[in-house]
C-alpha positions as a LaTeX table, in Angstrom:
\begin{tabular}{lrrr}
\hline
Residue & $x$ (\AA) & $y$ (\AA) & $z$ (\AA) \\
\hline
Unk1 & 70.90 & $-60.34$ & 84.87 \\
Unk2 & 72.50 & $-61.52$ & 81.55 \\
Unk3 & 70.42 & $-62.74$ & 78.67 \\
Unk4 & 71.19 & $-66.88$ & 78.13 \\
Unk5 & 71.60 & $-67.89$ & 75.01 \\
Unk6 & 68.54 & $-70.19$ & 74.66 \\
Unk7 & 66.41 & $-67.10$ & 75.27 \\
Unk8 & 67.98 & $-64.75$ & 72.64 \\
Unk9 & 68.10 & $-67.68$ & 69.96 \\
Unk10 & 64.31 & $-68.02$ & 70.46 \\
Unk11 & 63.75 & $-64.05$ & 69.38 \\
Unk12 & 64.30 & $-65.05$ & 65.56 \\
Unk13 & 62.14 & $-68.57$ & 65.84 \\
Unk14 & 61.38 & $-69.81$ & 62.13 \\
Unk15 & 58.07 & $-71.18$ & 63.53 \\
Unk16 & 56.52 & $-67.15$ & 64.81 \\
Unk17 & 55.58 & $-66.62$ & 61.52 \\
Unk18 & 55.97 & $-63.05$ & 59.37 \\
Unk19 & 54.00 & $-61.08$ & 61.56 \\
Unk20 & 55.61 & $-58.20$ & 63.16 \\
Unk21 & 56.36 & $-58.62$ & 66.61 \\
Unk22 & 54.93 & $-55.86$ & 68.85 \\
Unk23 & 56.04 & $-55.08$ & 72.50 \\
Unk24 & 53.67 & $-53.40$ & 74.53 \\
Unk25 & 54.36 & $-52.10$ & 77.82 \\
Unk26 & 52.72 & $-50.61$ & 80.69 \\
Unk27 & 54.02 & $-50.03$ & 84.49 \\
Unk28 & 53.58 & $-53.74$ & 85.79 \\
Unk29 & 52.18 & $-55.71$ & 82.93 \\
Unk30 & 48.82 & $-56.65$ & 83.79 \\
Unk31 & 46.37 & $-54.17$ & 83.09 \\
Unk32 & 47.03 & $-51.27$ & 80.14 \\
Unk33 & 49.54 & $-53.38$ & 77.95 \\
Unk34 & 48.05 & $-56.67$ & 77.80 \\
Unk35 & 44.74 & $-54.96$ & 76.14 \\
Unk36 & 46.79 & $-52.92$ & 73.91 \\
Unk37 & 48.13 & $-56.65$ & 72.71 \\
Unk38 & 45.09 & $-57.52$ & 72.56 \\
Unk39 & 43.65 & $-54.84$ & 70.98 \\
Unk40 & 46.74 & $-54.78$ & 68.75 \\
Unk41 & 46.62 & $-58.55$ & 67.78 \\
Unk42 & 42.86 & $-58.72$ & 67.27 \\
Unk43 & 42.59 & $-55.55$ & 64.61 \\
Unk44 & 46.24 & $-55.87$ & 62.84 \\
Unk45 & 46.97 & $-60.16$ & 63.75 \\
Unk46 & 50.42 & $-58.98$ & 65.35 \\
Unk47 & 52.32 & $-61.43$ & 67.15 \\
Unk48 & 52.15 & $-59.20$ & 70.39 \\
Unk49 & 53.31 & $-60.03$ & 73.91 \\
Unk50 & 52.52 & $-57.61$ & 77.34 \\
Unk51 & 54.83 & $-56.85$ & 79.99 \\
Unk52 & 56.00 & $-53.94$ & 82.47 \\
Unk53 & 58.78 & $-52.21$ & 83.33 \\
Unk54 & 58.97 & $-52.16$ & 86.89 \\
Unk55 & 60.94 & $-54.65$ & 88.56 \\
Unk56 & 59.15 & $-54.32$ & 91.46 \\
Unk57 & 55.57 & $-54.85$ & 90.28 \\
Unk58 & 55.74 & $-56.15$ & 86.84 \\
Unk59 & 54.95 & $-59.80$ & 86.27 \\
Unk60 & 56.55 & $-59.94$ & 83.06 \\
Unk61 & 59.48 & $-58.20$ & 83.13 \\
Unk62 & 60.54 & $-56.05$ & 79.98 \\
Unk63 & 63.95 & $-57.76$ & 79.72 \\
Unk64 & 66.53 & $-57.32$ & 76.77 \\
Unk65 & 65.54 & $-60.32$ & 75.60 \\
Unk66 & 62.02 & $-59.20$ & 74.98 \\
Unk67 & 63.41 & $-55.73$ & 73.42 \\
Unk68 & 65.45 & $-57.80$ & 70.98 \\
Unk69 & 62.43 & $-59.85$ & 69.83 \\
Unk70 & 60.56 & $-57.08$ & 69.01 \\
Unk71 & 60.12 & $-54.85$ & 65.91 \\
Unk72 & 58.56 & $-52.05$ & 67.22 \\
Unk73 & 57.62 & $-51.41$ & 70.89 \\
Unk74 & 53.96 & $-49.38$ & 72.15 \\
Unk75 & 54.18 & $-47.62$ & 75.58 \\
Unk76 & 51.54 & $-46.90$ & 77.24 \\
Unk77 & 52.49 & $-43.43$ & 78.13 \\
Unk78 & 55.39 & $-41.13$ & 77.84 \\
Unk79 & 57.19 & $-42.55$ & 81.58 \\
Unk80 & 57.11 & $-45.62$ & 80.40 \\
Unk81 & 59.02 & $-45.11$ & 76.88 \\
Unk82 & 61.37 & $-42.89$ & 79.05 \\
Unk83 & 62.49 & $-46.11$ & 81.40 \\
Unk84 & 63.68 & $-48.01$ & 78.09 \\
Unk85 & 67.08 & $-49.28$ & 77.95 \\
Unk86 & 68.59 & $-46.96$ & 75.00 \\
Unk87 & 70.92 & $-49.94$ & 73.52 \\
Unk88 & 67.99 & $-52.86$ & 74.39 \\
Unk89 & 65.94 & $-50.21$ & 71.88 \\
Unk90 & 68.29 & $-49.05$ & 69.36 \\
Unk91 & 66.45 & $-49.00$ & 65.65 \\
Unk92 & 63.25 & $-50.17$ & 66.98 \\
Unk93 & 59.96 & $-47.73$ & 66.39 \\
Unk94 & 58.64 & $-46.51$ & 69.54 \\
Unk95 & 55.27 & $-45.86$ & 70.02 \\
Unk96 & 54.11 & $-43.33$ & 72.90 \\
Unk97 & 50.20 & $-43.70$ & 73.76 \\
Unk98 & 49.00 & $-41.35$ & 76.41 \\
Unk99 & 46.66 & $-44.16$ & 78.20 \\
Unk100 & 46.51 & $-43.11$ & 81.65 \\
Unk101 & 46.80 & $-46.04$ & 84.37 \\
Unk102 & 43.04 & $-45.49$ & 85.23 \\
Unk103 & 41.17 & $-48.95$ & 83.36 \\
Unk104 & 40.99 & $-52.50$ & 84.41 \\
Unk105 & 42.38 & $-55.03$ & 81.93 \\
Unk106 & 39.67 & $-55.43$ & 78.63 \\
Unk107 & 38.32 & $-51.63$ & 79.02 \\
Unk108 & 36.54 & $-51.00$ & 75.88 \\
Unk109 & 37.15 & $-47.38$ & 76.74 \\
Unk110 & 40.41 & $-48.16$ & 76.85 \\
Unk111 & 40.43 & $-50.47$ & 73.82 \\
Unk112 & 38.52 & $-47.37$ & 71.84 \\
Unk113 & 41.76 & $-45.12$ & 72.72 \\
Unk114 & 44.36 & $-47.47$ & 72.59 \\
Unk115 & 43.22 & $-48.50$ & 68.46 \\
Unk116 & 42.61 & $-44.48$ & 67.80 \\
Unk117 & 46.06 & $-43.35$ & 69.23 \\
Unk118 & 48.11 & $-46.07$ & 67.67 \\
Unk119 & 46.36 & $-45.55$ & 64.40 \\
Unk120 & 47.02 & $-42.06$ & 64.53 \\
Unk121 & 50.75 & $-42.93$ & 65.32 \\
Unk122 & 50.94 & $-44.60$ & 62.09 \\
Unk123 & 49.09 & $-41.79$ & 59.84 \\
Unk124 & 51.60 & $-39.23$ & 61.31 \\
Unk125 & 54.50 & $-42.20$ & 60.65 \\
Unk126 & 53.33 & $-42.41$ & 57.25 \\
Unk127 & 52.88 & $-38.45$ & 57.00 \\
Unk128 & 57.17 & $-37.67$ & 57.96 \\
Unk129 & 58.22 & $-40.00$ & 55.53 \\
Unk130 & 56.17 & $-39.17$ & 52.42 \\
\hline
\end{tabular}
């Protein structure tokens, strides 16, 4: 499927405001990475979207389109990070949660982990290039 125009001019919109854009993924979309938005919106007010990346299952597919818009991209777990399109992902940070596919959408268990991981992502970020 090839990316239309109209959807790759709307990845720089004026009107999204200066927030970075966050991309979090999860198998099929509807559970792990639409908390982590959440989650993710709610603590840091990132403009976040959810979707998966399986064809088959996901609602919201994890297109190119949606790679380009974003500026950095939060996987739910390591299998998901590994089914990224290398060139759809090129220069964007990656963040690998270990969030098992266990909790139903709005876990605070899940929420608690999700915040802690990606928090620690960003200490360790900040720790490599100091």
């Amino acid at each position: 499927m090839s990316i239309s125009n109209n959807r790759l001019a709307n990845t720089k919109n004026i009107y999204q405001t200066d927030a970075k854009r966050v991309l979090c993924l999860c198998s099929a979309g509807l559970l792990r990475s639409p908390t982590i938005a959440n989650a993710l919106h709610e603590k840091f007010k990132y403009n976040t979207r959810a979707a998966g990346v399986s064809e088959e299952y996901a609602l919201v597919y994890a297109d190119q389109a949606l790679c380009f818009w974003a500026d950095e991209i939060v996987c739910a777990e390591k299998d998901i990070a590994n089914q990224l399109v290398d060139a759809w992902v090129r220069d964007k940070r990656i963040v690998v949660l270990d969030l098992p596919d266990k909790y139903s959408w709005g876990d605070p268990e899940l929420i608690s982990l999700c915040l802690k991981q990606y928090e620690d992502s960003r200490i360790m970020e900040k720790a490599y290039t100091n």
